[in-house]
């Protein structure tokens, strides 16, 4: 999961060929396999093991030994899958134009489908064994007991599994459950005709979403931003009743599935997989609403600095000052380890190892995948793909992905394979914390007021887009789902009023609201593709803000204990439910104080920004 605020890297016209880039800036995939022949051998082994697994069907009830055999074979398949998949996938991302490599990558995807079919028997067969029997087996067999959490969690989830007839019926419904989103994607992407606008500079721009975002964050003339905003939103206004009907389809589907499985609400159904209480989302929304003042203060400050008579939503991403400092990669290699000093020397040393190990693919080259990611190649080490271009955004992207890589490294080192992967609910905590530590470091060493302003705006914009906006989205999803749960009509007017009301609640009089904002909800793809997903950006952000407080403030002994708890969290992988793991690290998301940590963080940053702006006069 990547930050929703991450911008695409702009392709440069003077790209070096991959072969011209020195080896120390490229990842070395020989750490996974020596060559394609070794990969093919592993692929064939994997294929064979998948067939072996299918042959175990019907054996589980015989006893602990048979169950253990299935669990271990499943682990072997999983471990091999990481290597076979990532070798082809990372190789593909080096140059996506290579069809032969793409074919190998697709070959693995076909094997994935086979693996899915070959293991479909496992859950129903296991759940036919009474939990008490399983627990007796685990008490007597330490090797099997390793799998306790994973196995018992399947029984917990069984509570909402229907009988064979019911499950069959639901599986038939899955074929049309994706129709509202498919239609949304067609209407908003495939069938859309992007308008072209003329800017005040005389240039013209075709308003794809990327261009639209770029205009809002680069065009200094407010009229250009207003024009882009209005023209872009007309795309949604023109079909607003269709969008509302499609969203109603999403809401009705979610409520149908929730009721079928005996959940009290669609939210409860969405949270059950990770065992998250509904109160977490409710608390997140209520506590954020109570903490909107620093957000409003930031908008008022922006309005003053930008010299605008009226300040609109489309004025919220333009930089406060012009700044074009470059950050060479070699400088960052020194700064990044220095920034994690608050996490202790061993962590710092491990981070240096990540930076120097040929694990990172740094620069862009023709055909390379855009963006950035950390790939958790189990049994090898994490790899990182960057498109580093010396900008401040690129520096923070590296800090972000480094958080993911360190999480992978610690979790793989301390957990058995079955718990090595962490959930999305925890994943963005270390990446966000890594960015926060890096910001502190950069602020402390910045001597130039303009650089301070840019750093502070970067941090604040991150909080606005990753926290406040995502909570507002979660709020919208909750209200919309409640409409259908209470049997009330879902119309374009109802959804527009709801969205406009939320903008007012969060921004108050700090932002002048344009009527066109009523339709903005139709522009948010997450509402249609993955309902009740975005709140996790916000809970991760809140968790990281609270951890940051514990790690960097207060007495020495308290901080040492906080480091210990934090490293335990990273080392815990997916060995327990995410709320339990976070509680162990000192973060309780059901308490308002956790959310207030973000509000306090923003408040402090806005104050620092005011000071930095006063300093340049
Ligand atoms: Zn991320």
mmCIF file of N, CA, C and O and ligand atoms in Angstrom, residues 1-2 400 404 428 431, ligand 1:
data_model
loop_
_atom_site.group_PDB
_atom_site.id
_atom_site.type_symbol
_atom_site.label_atom_id
_atom_site.label_comp_id
_atom_site.label_asym_id
_atom_site.label_seq_id
_atom_site.Cartn_x
_atom_site.Cartn_y
_atom_site.Cartn_z
ATOM 1 N N UNK A 1 0.856 -1.183 0.000
ATOM 2 C CA UNK A 1 0.000 0.000 0.000
ATOM 3 C C UNK A 1 0.890 1.231 0.000
ATOM 4 O O UNK A 1 1.751 1.390 0.843
ATOM 5 N N UNK A 2 0.691 2.083 -0.960
ATOM 6 C CA UNK A 2 1.500 3.278 -1.003
ATOM 7 C C UNK A 2 0.688 4.493 -0.656
ATOM 8 O O UNK A 2 -0.524 4.484 -0.711
ATOM 9 N N UNK A 400 10.388 6.405 3.091
ATOM 10 C CA UNK A 400 9.146 5.643 3.229
ATOM 11 C C UNK A 400 9.372 4.153 2.919
ATOM 12 O O UNK A 400 9.064 3.280 3.730
ATOM 13 N N UNK A 404 9.353 0.197 5.081
ATOM 14 C CA UNK A 404 8.781 -1.101 4.698
ATOM 15 C C UNK A 404 9.865 -2.185 4.687
ATOM 16 O O UNK A 404 9.651 -3.299 5.151
ATOM 17 N N UNK A 428 1.736 0.438 7.039
ATOM 18 C CA UNK A 428 2.134 1.826 6.818
ATOM 19 C C UNK A 428 2.606 2.536 8.097
ATOM 20 O O UNK A 428 2.904 3.719 8.069
ATOM 21 N N UNK A 431 6.617 2.791 7.659
ATOM 22 C CA UNK A 431 6.964 3.673 6.538
ATOM 23 C C UNK A 431 6.690 5.131 6.911
ATOM 24 O O UNK A 431 7.493 6.024 6.619
HETATM 25 ZN ZN1 LIG B 1 3.894 2.438 1.819
#
